[in-house]
């Protein structure tokens, strides 16, 4: 059936949880693009057939016309599916910059295709230049903290890190008292957790 | 109005509709499994996805018959006990398809029927979504259509958010995209020298 493969591509995307990403399915994507080309060729040949019979292309409603209509509709349907696939992935990729930070872990990077990686980099750069213009970090927690400092437990060996004017050794299971803004990025990356009594 | 990029709208339009061709069409033999040539004859009965059936109907090329999920059998079951009917197996986009098919068919009772089905099922979905335990998947969930499942999830997550707000606790959390497992082996970040 026409457009079946394109809708399967979207089903795959729709079945994963909101905010998550499946690996870019370039096989199906290329096949749908090929399908589009095939529809285009058949559309052209049907139109040519009508023209060869010296019929008016605007008013003719013969069998060739409806064949051409079906190919045209299938073509635009496939296009809509492909556009929606890219658009919805791009939305998720944008959200990564806010949730994870400017550097993506390998496991996520593997799911992107080349143009999506470029998109992420450019989006990230745009946000960074805007934030440096404002001189304000927009990615931190929106609710004003009651205390500018926070107690955290380190969940993974991070190593020696330079925070502000001093460096600190973040080893696994150690407890620290850090500035909230410094800790936030480690927490969102899953390397630390807030230590609550 | 659903957007051009709306995944659910696109998937809904994939639902098969039985149509009868009022004209012939060349070069599209794939649509009719019984066709001997590469074309569809006038009068052929074919199942088409909704997006194609809809557009062809507007061009008066096909006539649409009412999908089985709005037929007498389902109506009787909905009247008997709406909440117990497995609507997903009949059509995962029951309500959306219902709304879109109403203008295309002569039977005007579909609109009130879809409305009746929704109002009688809605109350139960809402009360269950607020009371069901968060960790388990309720037994009745597979019976819900896609739209109902979204309602259910929305109600459940707003209840969870309310409870979290009332109890208080850490606002800072790991990004959900990084997976739920705590002990995933991350590639070690290059440590600052």
mmCIF file of C-alpha atoms in Angstrom:
data_model
loop_
_atom_site.group_PDB
_atom_site.id
_atom_site.type_symbol
_atom_site.label_atom_id
_atom_site.label_comp_id
_atom_site.label_asym_id
_atom_site.label_seq_id
_atom_site.Cartn_x
_atom_site.Cartn_y
_atom_site.Cartn_z
ATOM 1 C CA UNK A 1 0.000 0.000 0.000
ATOM 2 C CA UNK A 2 1.181 3.512 -0.796
ATOM 3 C CA UNK A 3 2.600 5.430 2.163
ATOM 4 C CA UNK A 4 2.741 2.346 4.380
ATOM 5 C CA UNK A 5 6.474 2.457 4.939
ATOM 6 C CA UNK A 6 6.454 6.153 5.798
ATOM 7 C CA UNK A 7 3.789 5.626 8.427
ATOM 8 C CA UNK A 8 5.780 2.767 9.928
ATOM 9 C CA UNK A 9 8.670 5.181 10.287
ATOM 10 C CA UNK A 10 6.432 7.474 12.323
ATOM 11 C CA UNK A 11 4.955 4.621 14.330
ATOM 12 C CA UNK A 12 8.457 3.783 15.455
ATOM 13 C CA UNK A 13 8.955 7.370 16.549
ATOM 14 C CA UNK A 14 5.549 7.610 18.202
ATOM 15 C CA UNK A 15 5.936 4.425 20.200
ATOM 16 C CA UNK A 16 8.942 5.576 22.204
ATOM 17 C CA UNK A 17 8.375 7.608 25.360
ATOM 18 C CA UNK A 18 8.004 11.367 25.134
ATOM 19 C CA UNK A 19 11.371 13.091 25.175
ATOM 20 C CA UNK A 20 13.253 9.930 24.186
ATOM 21 C CA UNK A 21 14.825 9.186 20.845
ATOM 22 C CA UNK A 22 15.165 6.086 18.676
ATOM 23 C CA UNK A 23 18.185 5.639 16.383
ATOM 24 C CA UNK A 24 17.788 7.441 13.054
ATOM 25 C CA UNK A 25 16.276 4.903 10.656
ATOM 26 C CA UNK A 26 18.150 5.881 7.508
ATOM 27 C CA UNK A 27 17.193 2.632 5.705
ATOM 28 C CA UNK A 28 13.469 3.324 5.846
ATOM 29 C CA UNK A 29 14.036 7.016 5.295
ATOM 30 C CA UNK A 30 15.947 6.387 2.045
ATOM 31 C CA UNK A 31 13.365 3.876 0.885
ATOM 32 C CA UNK A 32 10.550 6.379 1.375
ATOM 33 C CA UNK A 33 12.529 8.966 -0.579
ATOM 34 C CA UNK A 34 12.924 6.409 -3.363
ATOM 35 C CA UNK A 35 9.176 5.747 -3.226
ATOM 36 C CA UNK A 36 8.629 9.477 -3.700
ATOM 37 C CA UNK A 37 10.808 9.456 -6.804
ATOM 38 C CA UNK A 38 8.886 6.488 -8.199
ATOM 39 C CA UNK A 39 5.570 8.260 -7.625
ATOM 40 C CA UNK A 40 6.964 11.315 -9.359
ATOM 41 C CA UNK A 41 8.046 9.314 -12.420
ATOM 42 C CA UNK A 42 4.668 7.602 -12.714
ATOM 43 C CA UNK A 43 2.890 10.917 -12.227
ATOM 44 C CA UNK A 44 4.934 12.467 -15.039
ATOM 45 C CA UNK A 45 4.300 9.583 -17.403
ATOM 46 C CA UNK A 46 0.520 9.681 -16.796
ATOM 47 C CA UNK A 47 0.456 13.436 -17.397
ATOM 48 C CA UNK A 48 2.434 12.979 -20.580
ATOM 49 C CA UNK A 49 -0.042 10.326 -21.695
ATOM 50 C CA UNK A 50 -2.916 12.797 -21.267
ATOM 51 C CA UNK A 51 -1.001 15.443 -23.190
ATOM 52 C CA UNK A 52 -0.188 13.016 -25.988
ATOM 53 C CA UNK A 53 -3.898 12.420 -26.500
ATOM 54 C CA UNK A 54 -4.304 16.187 -27.022
ATOM 55 C CA UNK A 55 -6.642 16.499 -24.044
ATOM 56 C CA UNK A 56 -6.834 19.571 -21.834
ATOM 57 C CA UNK A 57 -4.879 18.814 -18.664
ATOM 58 C CA UNK A 58 -7.083 21.145 -16.594
ATOM 59 C CA UNK A 59 -10.463 19.611 -17.358
ATOM 60 C CA UNK A 60 -9.757 16.005 -18.291
ATOM 61 C CA UNK A 61 -11.214 13.550 -15.767
ATOM 62 C CA UNK A 62 -10.310 10.224 -17.321
ATOM 63 C CA UNK A 63 -8.631 7.165 -15.855
ATOM 64 C CA UNK A 64 -5.190 8.595 -16.373
ATOM 65 C CA UNK A 65 -6.158 11.710 -14.444
ATOM 66 C CA UNK A 66 -7.253 9.762 -11.364
ATOM 67 C CA UNK A 67 -4.158 7.597 -11.545
ATOM 68 C CA UNK A 68 -2.070 10.752 -11.547
ATOM 69 C CA UNK A 69 -4.087 12.164 -8.630
ATOM 70 C CA UNK A 70 -3.432 9.056 -6.555
ATOM 71 C CA UNK A 71 0.294 9.225 -7.253
ATOM 72 C CA UNK A 72 0.343 12.902 -6.414
ATOM 73 C CA UNK A 73 -1.510 12.353 -3.120
ATOM 74 C CA UNK A 74 0.825 9.512 -2.194
ATOM 75 C CA UNK A 75 3.783 11.737 -2.910
ATOM 76 C CA UNK A 76 2.552 14.552 -0.654
ATOM 77 C CA UNK A 77 1.590 12.029 2.024
ATOM 78 C CA UNK A 78 5.116 10.588 2.017
ATOM 79 C CA UNK A 79 6.516 14.080 2.163
ATOM 80 C CA UNK A 80 4.362 14.923 5.172
ATOM 81 C CA UNK A 81 5.527 11.775 6.965
ATOM 82 C CA UNK A 82 9.201 12.500 6.298
ATOM 83 C CA UNK A 83 8.848 16.134 7.356
ATOM 84 C CA UNK A 84 7.054 15.131 10.546
ATOM 85 C CA UNK A 85 9.772 12.570 11.279
ATOM 86 C CA UNK A 86 12.549 15.167 11.006
ATOM 87 C CA UNK A 87 10.576 17.897 12.778
ATOM 88 C CA UNK A 88 9.629 15.833 15.813
ATOM 89 C CA UNK A 89 13.162 14.529 16.192
ATOM 90 C CA UNK A 90 14.504 18.059 15.935
ATOM 91 C CA UNK A 91 12.223 19.119 18.806
ATOM 92 C CA UNK A 92 13.645 16.379 21.019
ATOM 93 C CA UNK A 93 17.195 17.225 19.987
ATOM 94 C CA UNK A 94 16.640 20.868 20.935
ATOM 95 C CA UNK A 95 15.464 19.794 24.379
ATOM 96 C CA UNK A 96 18.772 17.941 24.911
ATOM 97 C CA UNK A 97 20.649 21.208 25.067
ATOM 98 C CA UNK A 98 18.485 22.293 27.998
ATOM 99 C CA UNK A 99 18.406 18.996 29.836
ATOM 100 C CA UNK A 100 21.802 17.445 29.214
ATOM 101 C CA UNK A 101 24.144 20.274 28.262
ATOM 102 C CA UNK A 102 26.330 21.222 25.313
ATOM 103 C CA UNK A 103 28.089 17.831 25.100
ATOM 104 C CA UNK A 104 25.997 14.759 24.380
ATOM 105 C CA UNK A 105 27.000 11.358 25.762
ATOM 106 C CA UNK A 106 28.099 8.768 23.204
ATOM 107 C CA UNK A 107 24.934 6.676 23.550
ATOM 108 C CA UNK A 108 22.767 9.590 22.425
ATOM 109 C CA UNK A 109 25.194 10.795 19.773
ATOM 110 C CA UNK A 110 24.975 7.387 18.084
ATOM 111 C CA UNK A 111 21.231 7.834 17.536
ATOM 112 C CA UNK A 112 21.602 11.043 15.521
ATOM 113 C CA UNK A 113 22.378 11.254 11.866
ATOM 114 C CA UNK A 114 24.955 13.673 10.547
ATOM 115 C CA UNK A 115 22.663 16.635 9.836
ATOM 116 C CA UNK A 116 21.062 16.245 13.265
ATOM 117 C CA UNK A 117 24.452 16.447 14.944
ATOM 118 C CA UNK A 118 25.127 19.641 13.036
ATOM 119 C CA UNK A 119 21.702 20.940 14.048
ATOM 120 C CA UNK A 120 22.414 20.259 17.695
ATOM 121 C CA UNK A 121 25.773 22.032 17.495
ATOM 122 C CA UNK A 122 24.308 25.104 15.805
ATOM 123 C CA UNK A 123 21.382 25.256 18.207
ATOM 124 C CA UNK A 124 23.720 24.926 21.129
ATOM 125 C CA UNK A 125 25.975 27.668 19.747
ATOM 126 C CA UNK A 126 22.985 29.982 19.211
ATOM 127 C CA UNK A 127 21.836 29.537 22.806
ATOM 128 C CA UNK A 128 25.345 30.060 24.111
ATOM 129 C CA UNK A 129 25.872 33.280 22.198
ATOM 130 C CA UNK A 130 22.509 34.561 23.432
ATOM 131 C CA UNK A 131 23.354 33.669 27.020
ATOM 132 C CA UNK A 132 26.746 35.317 26.834
ATOM 133 C CA UNK A 133 25.085 38.439 25.441
ATOM 134 C CA UNK A 134 22.703 38.457 28.406
ATOM 135 C CA UNK A 135 25.497 37.387 30.757
ATOM 136 C CA UNK A 136 23.062 34.916 32.326
ATOM 137 C CA UNK A 137 22.864 31.114 32.413
ATOM 138 C CA UNK A 138 19.332 30.284 31.266
ATOM 139 C CA UNK A 139 19.640 26.526 31.667
ATOM 140 C CA UNK A 140 19.672 26.487 35.480
ATOM 141 C CA UNK A 141 16.623 25.688 37.603
ATOM 142 C CA UNK A 142 13.839 28.238 37.083
ATOM 143 C CA UNK A 143 12.728 28.258 40.725
ATOM 144 C CA UNK A 144 14.881 30.518 42.927
ATOM 145 C CA UNK A 145 16.759 28.364 45.452
ATOM 146 C CA UNK A 146 16.304 28.876 49.193
ATOM 147 C CA UNK A 147 20.012 28.302 49.692
ATOM 148 C CA UNK A 148 22.750 29.053 47.150
ATOM 149 C CA UNK A 149 24.671 26.015 48.377
ATOM 150 C CA UNK A 150 23.708 22.393 48.134
ATOM 151 C CA UNK A 151 24.843 19.083 49.637
ATOM 152 C CA UNK A 152 25.551 16.468 47.008
ATOM 153 C CA UNK A 153 26.730 12.882 46.827
ATOM 154 C CA UNK A 154 28.983 11.923 43.927
ATOM 155 C CA UNK A 155 27.744 8.830 42.055
ATOM 156 C CA UNK A 156 30.673 8.271 39.744
ATOM 157 C CA UNK A 157 34.391 9.009 39.682
ATOM 158 C CA UNK A 158 34.555 12.422 38.087
ATOM 159 C CA UNK A 159 38.112 13.337 39.049
ATOM 160 C CA UNK A 160 39.712 16.671 39.693
ATOM 161 C CA UNK A 161 37.410 19.542 38.691
ATOM 162 C CA UNK A 162 38.005 23.252 38.759
ATOM 163 C CA UNK A 163 35.076 25.096 40.321
ATOM 164 C CA UNK A 164 35.340 28.837 40.717
ATOM 165 C CA UNK A 165 38.709 29.697 42.197
ATOM 166 C CA UNK A 166 39.667 26.321 43.633
ATOM 167 C CA UNK A 167 39.846 22.752 42.371
ATOM 168 C CA UNK A 168 38.126 19.879 44.054
ATOM 169 C CA UNK A 169 38.489 16.114 43.807
ATOM 170 C CA UNK A 170 35.173 14.429 43.112
ATOM 171 C CA UNK A 171 35.545 10.722 43.912
ATOM 172 C CA UNK A 172 32.747 8.189 44.010
ATOM 173 C CA UNK A 173 30.507 8.222 47.123
ATOM 174 C CA UNK A 174 32.115 11.359 48.543
ATOM 175 C CA UNK A 175 29.902 14.133 49.950
ATOM 176 C CA UNK A 176 30.407 17.791 49.044
ATOM 177 C CA UNK A 177 28.976 21.171 49.763
ATOM 178 C CA UNK A 178 28.921 23.009 46.446
ATOM 179 C CA UNK A 179 27.481 26.105 44.847
ATOM 180 C CA UNK A 180 24.092 25.164 43.433
ATOM 181 C CA UNK A 181 24.913 26.417 39.933
ATOM 182 C CA UNK A 182 28.086 24.315 39.856
ATOM 183 C CA UNK A 183 26.287 21.155 40.975
ATOM 184 C CA UNK A 184 23.288 21.428 38.662
ATOM 185 C CA UNK A 185 25.072 20.328 35.495
ATOM 186 C CA UNK A 186 26.564 17.260 37.204
ATOM 187 C CA UNK A 187 23.163 16.274 38.587
ATOM 188 C CA UNK A 188 21.431 16.556 35.221
ATOM 189 C CA UNK A 189 24.191 14.408 33.710
ATOM 190 C CA UNK A 190 23.541 11.770 36.345
ATOM 191 C CA UNK A 191 26.985 12.036 37.951
ATOM 192 C CA UNK A 192 25.754 13.389 41.293
ATOM 193 C CA UNK A 193 22.572 13.427 43.306
ATOM 194 C CA UNK A 194 21.260 15.875 45.857
ATOM 195 C CA UNK A 195 21.948 14.592 49.358
ATOM 196 C CA UNK A 196 18.849 14.865 51.507
ATOM 197 C CA UNK A 197 18.853 13.985 55.210
ATOM 198 C CA UNK B 1 -6.931 21.645 14.520
ATOM 199 C CA UNK B 2 -4.048 19.189 14.347
ATOM 200 C CA UNK B 3 -0.814 20.472 12.870
ATOM 201 C CA UNK B 4 0.999 19.330 9.770
ATOM 202 C CA UNK B 5 3.669 17.629 11.885
ATOM 203 C CA UNK B 6 1.283 15.940 14.346
ATOM 204 C CA UNK B 7 2.331 12.270 14.550
ATOM 205 C CA UNK B 8 -0.962 11.073 15.992
ATOM 206 C CA UNK B 9 -2.935 12.793 13.276
ATOM 207 C CA UNK B 10 -0.763 11.202 10.602
ATOM 208 C CA UNK B 11 -1.065 7.745 12.136
ATOM 209 C CA UNK B 12 -4.812 8.156 12.546
ATOM 210 C CA UNK B 13 -5.131 8.828 8.821
ATOM 211 C CA UNK B 14 -3.564 5.438 8.131
ATOM 212 C CA UNK B 15 -6.724 3.630 9.331
ATOM 213 C CA UNK B 16 -8.199 1.515 6.514
ATOM 214 C CA UNK B 17 -11.539 2.526 5.013
ATOM 215 C CA UNK B 18 -13.519 0.333 2.636
ATOM 216 C CA UNK B 19 -14.335 2.246 -0.549
ATOM 217 C CA UNK B 20 -15.910 1.541 -3.914
ATOM 218 C CA UNK B 21 -14.301 3.190 -6.934
ATOM 219 C CA UNK B 22 -16.764 5.280 -8.966
ATOM 220 C CA UNK B 23 -14.172 5.850 -11.689
ATOM 221 C CA UNK B 24 -11.283 3.898 -13.096
ATOM 222 C CA UNK B 25 -7.672 4.807 -12.407
ATOM 223 C CA UNK B 26 -4.609 3.833 -14.442
ATOM 224 C CA UNK B 27 -1.153 3.005 -13.150
ATOM 225 C CA UNK B 28 -2.220 2.219 -9.578
ATOM 226 C CA UNK B 29 -2.831 -1.538 -9.718
ATOM 227 C CA UNK B 30 -1.122 -1.918 -6.360
ATOM 228 C CA UNK B 31 -4.225 -0.584 -4.615
ATOM 229 C CA UNK B 32 -6.429 -3.459 -5.751
ATOM 230 C CA UNK B 33 -5.034 -6.908 -4.869
ATOM 231 C CA UNK B 34 -7.504 -8.530 -7.300
ATOM 232 C CA UNK B 35 -6.567 -6.397 -10.287
ATOM 233 C CA UNK B 36 -5.184 -8.222 -13.287
ATOM 234 C CA UNK B 37 -3.782 -5.159 -15.016
ATOM 235 C CA UNK B 38 -1.931 -2.214 -13.533
ATOM 236 C CA UNK B 39 -5.122 -0.249 -13.059
ATOM 237 C CA UNK B 40 -8.192 -0.138 -10.831
ATOM 238 C CA UNK B 41 -11.536 -0.747 -12.548
ATOM 239 C CA UNK B 42 -14.679 1.229 -11.920
ATOM 240 C CA UNK B 43 -16.744 -0.481 -9.215
ATOM 241 C CA UNK B 44 -13.751 -2.167 -7.542
ATOM 242 C CA UNK B 45 -14.054 -2.601 -3.767
ATOM 243 C CA UNK B 46 -10.778 -1.734 -2.079
ATOM 244 C CA UNK B 47 -9.482 -0.889 1.398
ATOM 245 C CA UNK B 48 -7.698 2.461 1.282
ATOM 246 C CA UNK B 49 -6.004 4.382 4.090
ATOM 247 C CA UNK B 50 -8.138 7.281 5.301
ATOM 248 C CA UNK B 51 -5.894 10.021 3.837
ATOM 249 C CA UNK B 52 -6.316 8.614 0.338
ATOM 250 C CA UNK B 53 -9.999 7.704 0.700
ATOM 251 C CA UNK B 54 -10.800 11.187 2.008
ATOM 252 C CA UNK B 55 -9.131 13.060 -0.861
ATOM 253 C CA UNK B 56 -10.591 10.771 -3.502
ATOM 254 C CA UNK B 57 -14.037 11.157 -1.952
ATOM 255 C CA UNK B 58 -13.746 14.952 -2.257
ATOM 256 C CA UNK B 59 -13.003 14.445 -5.965
ATOM 257 C CA UNK B 60 -16.045 12.139 -6.252
ATOM 258 C CA UNK B 61 -13.852 9.269 -7.312
ATOM 259 C CA UNK B 62 -14.900 6.840 -4.577
ATOM 260 C CA UNK B 63 -17.835 6.214 -2.264
ATOM 261 C CA UNK B 64 -17.092 5.491 1.375
ATOM 262 C CA UNK B 65 -18.751 2.826 3.470
ATOM 263 C CA UNK B 66 -18.946 3.159 7.240
ATOM 264 C CA UNK B 67 -16.053 1.411 9.033
ATOM 265 C CA UNK B 68 -16.993 -1.648 11.083
ATOM 266 C CA UNK B 69 -16.050 0.018 14.360
ATOM 267 C CA UNK B 70 -19.087 2.323 14.030
ATOM 268 C CA UNK B 71 -21.404 -0.526 13.067
ATOM 269 C CA UNK B 72 -24.391 -2.009 14.875
ATOM 270 C CA UNK B 73 -22.376 -4.593 16.802
ATOM 271 C CA UNK B 74 -20.161 -2.015 18.486
ATOM 272 C CA UNK B 75 -23.145 0.240 19.170
ATOM 273 C CA UNK B 76 -24.965 -2.528 21.014
ATOM 274 C CA UNK B 77 -21.877 -3.313 23.074
ATOM 275 C CA UNK B 78 -21.335 0.342 23.965
ATOM 276 C CA UNK B 79 -24.939 0.625 25.055
ATOM 277 C CA UNK B 80 -24.616 -2.459 27.232
ATOM 278 C CA UNK B 81 -21.500 -1.412 29.145
ATOM 279 C CA UNK B 82 -19.335 1.248 27.553
ATOM 280 C CA UNK B 83 -16.384 0.919 29.918
ATOM 281 C CA UNK B 84 -15.844 -2.782 29.224
ATOM 282 C CA UNK B 85 -15.619 -2.542 25.434
ATOM 283 C CA UNK B 86 -12.176 -3.019 23.952
ATOM 284 C CA UNK B 87 -12.150 -0.031 21.619
ATOM 285 C CA UNK B 88 -8.471 -0.227 20.760
ATOM 286 C CA UNK B 89 -8.816 -3.520 18.949
ATOM 287 C CA UNK B 90 -11.651 -2.011 16.883
ATOM 288 C CA UNK B 91 -9.868 1.228 16.064
ATOM 289 C CA UNK B 92 -6.994 2.785 18.035
ATOM 290 C CA UNK B 93 -8.143 6.268 16.941
ATOM 291 C CA UNK B 94 -11.852 5.689 17.446
ATOM 292 C CA UNK B 95 -12.852 9.269 18.323
ATOM 293 C CA UNK B 96 -10.601 11.118 15.882
ATOM 294 C CA UNK B 97 -11.668 8.876 13.026
ATOM 295 C CA UNK B 98 -15.278 9.288 14.095
ATOM 296 C CA UNK B 99 -15.009 13.074 13.940
ATOM 297 C CA UNK B 100 -13.388 12.965 10.514
ATOM 298 C CA UNK B 101 -15.745 10.415 8.989
ATOM 299 C CA UNK B 102 -19.004 12.146 10.021
ATOM 300 C CA UNK B 103 -18.968 14.740 7.190
ATOM 301 C CA UNK B 104 -18.193 12.033 4.623
ATOM 302 C CA UNK B 105 -21.074 9.603 5.190
ATOM 303 C CA UNK B 106 -24.819 9.981 5.048
ATOM 304 C CA UNK B 107 -25.433 8.251 8.381
ATOM 305 C CA UNK B 108 -25.700 11.157 10.839
ATOM 306 C CA UNK B 109 -26.034 8.996 13.944
ATOM 307 C CA UNK B 110 -22.270 8.433 14.178
ATOM 308 C CA UNK B 111 -21.656 11.819 15.821
ATOM 309 C CA UNK B 112 -24.024 11.291 18.783
ATOM 310 C CA UNK B 113 -22.815 7.694 19.092
ATOM 311 C CA UNK B 114 -19.134 8.679 19.382
ATOM 312 C CA UNK B 115 -20.091 11.353 21.897
ATOM 313 C CA UNK B 116 -22.108 8.909 23.962
ATOM 314 C CA UNK B 117 -19.224 6.427 23.968
ATOM 315 C CA UNK B 118 -16.784 9.085 25.158
ATOM 316 C CA UNK B 119 -18.937 10.588 27.923
ATOM 317 C CA UNK B 120 -19.780 7.198 29.366
ATOM 318 C CA UNK B 121 -16.152 6.035 29.377
ATOM 319 C CA UNK B 122 -14.567 9.307 30.455
ATOM 320 C CA UNK B 123 -15.610 9.238 34.114
ATOM 321 C CA UNK B 124 -14.163 5.825 34.711
ATOM 322 C CA UNK B 125 -10.860 6.678 33.009
ATOM 323 C CA UNK B 126 -10.446 9.794 35.114
ATOM 324 C CA UNK B 127 -11.242 8.207 38.464
ATOM 325 C CA UNK B 128 -9.031 5.209 37.740
ATOM 326 C CA UNK B 129 -6.142 7.364 36.594
ATOM 327 C CA UNK B 130 -6.202 9.250 39.898
ATOM 328 C CA UNK B 131 -6.424 6.188 42.096
ATOM 329 C CA UNK B 132 -4.406 3.522 40.265
ATOM 330 C CA UNK B 133 -0.956 2.792 41.722
ATOM 331 C CA UNK B 134 1.787 4.464 39.729
ATOM 332 C CA UNK B 135 4.162 1.521 39.367
ATOM 333 C CA UNK B 136 1.755 -0.999 37.808
ATOM 334 C CA UNK B 137 0.011 -0.963 34.454
ATOM 335 C CA UNK B 138 -3.736 -1.220 35.097
ATOM 336 C CA UNK B 139 -5.604 -4.129 33.542
ATOM 337 C CA UNK B 140 -8.026 -1.951 31.624
ATOM 338 C CA UNK B 141 -5.327 0.088 29.855
ATOM 339 C CA UNK B 142 -5.108 -2.125 26.756
ATOM 340 C CA UNK B 143 -8.838 -1.532 26.178
ATOM 341 C CA UNK B 144 -8.419 2.222 25.787
ATOM 342 C CA UNK B 145 -7.956 3.982 22.480
ATOM 343 C CA UNK B 146 -4.901 6.153 21.830
ATOM 344 C CA UNK B 147 -6.809 9.311 22.765
ATOM 345 C CA UNK B 148 -8.047 7.778 26.005
ATOM 346 C CA UNK B 149 -4.568 6.559 26.870
ATOM 347 C CA UNK B 150 -3.258 10.108 26.471
ATOM 348 C CA UNK B 151 -5.983 11.383 28.795
ATOM 349 C CA UNK B 152 -5.135 8.676 31.281
ATOM 350 C CA UNK B 153 -1.413 9.484 31.234
ATOM 351 C CA UNK B 154 -2.060 13.208 31.520
ATOM 352 C CA UNK B 155 -4.289 12.749 34.560
ATOM 353 C CA UNK B 156 -1.843 10.359 36.155
ATOM 354 C CA UNK B 157 1.207 12.552 35.644
ATOM 355 C CA UNK B 158 -0.589 15.655 36.934
ATOM 356 C CA UNK B 159 -1.589 13.687 40.041
ATOM 357 C CA UNK B 160 2.015 12.539 40.502
ATOM 358 C CA UNK B 161 3.260 16.119 40.058
ATOM 359 C CA UNK B 162 0.744 17.350 42.635
ATOM 360 C CA UNK B 163 1.837 14.748 45.175
ATOM 361 C CA UNK B 164 5.478 15.589 44.598
ATOM 362 C CA UNK B 165 4.799 19.287 45.040
ATOM 363 C CA UNK B 166 2.953 18.636 48.320
ATOM 364 C CA UNK B 167 5.677 16.444 49.795
ATOM 365 C CA UNK B 168 8.506 18.623 48.599
ATOM 366 C CA UNK B 169 11.968 17.185 47.947
ATOM 367 C CA UNK B 170 14.742 17.674 45.474
ATOM 368 C CA UNK B 171 13.984 19.787 42.435
ATOM 369 C CA UNK B 172 17.174 18.754 40.716
ATOM 370 C CA UNK B 173 17.074 15.523 38.812
ATOM 371 C CA UNK B 174 19.027 13.600 36.280
ATOM 372 C CA UNK B 175 17.873 14.243 32.717
ATOM 373 C CA UNK B 176 15.339 11.508 31.868
ATOM 374 C CA UNK B 177 16.930 10.886 28.480
ATOM 375 C CA UNK B 178 20.003 9.400 30.152
ATOM 376 C CA UNK B 179 18.039 6.324 31.186
ATOM 377 C CA UNK B 180 16.507 5.207 34.428
ATOM 378 C CA UNK B 181 19.272 2.914 35.595
ATOM 379 C CA UNK B 182 21.512 4.537 38.163
ATOM 380 C CA UNK B 183 24.525 2.419 37.579
ATOM 381 C CA UNK B 184 24.894 2.777 33.821
ATOM 382 C CA UNK B 185 28.510 2.735 32.790
ATOM 383 C CA UNK B 186 29.031 6.120 31.286
ATOM 384 C CA UNK B 187 32.043 6.743 29.145
ATOM 385 C CA UNK B 188 34.318 8.474 31.621
ATOM 386 C CA UNK B 189 34.337 12.176 30.967
ATOM 387 C CA UNK B 190 37.760 13.568 30.253
ATOM 388 C CA UNK B 191 38.711 14.778 33.705
ATOM 389 C CA UNK B 192 40.011 18.278 34.000
ATOM 390 C CA UNK B 193 43.737 18.142 34.619
#
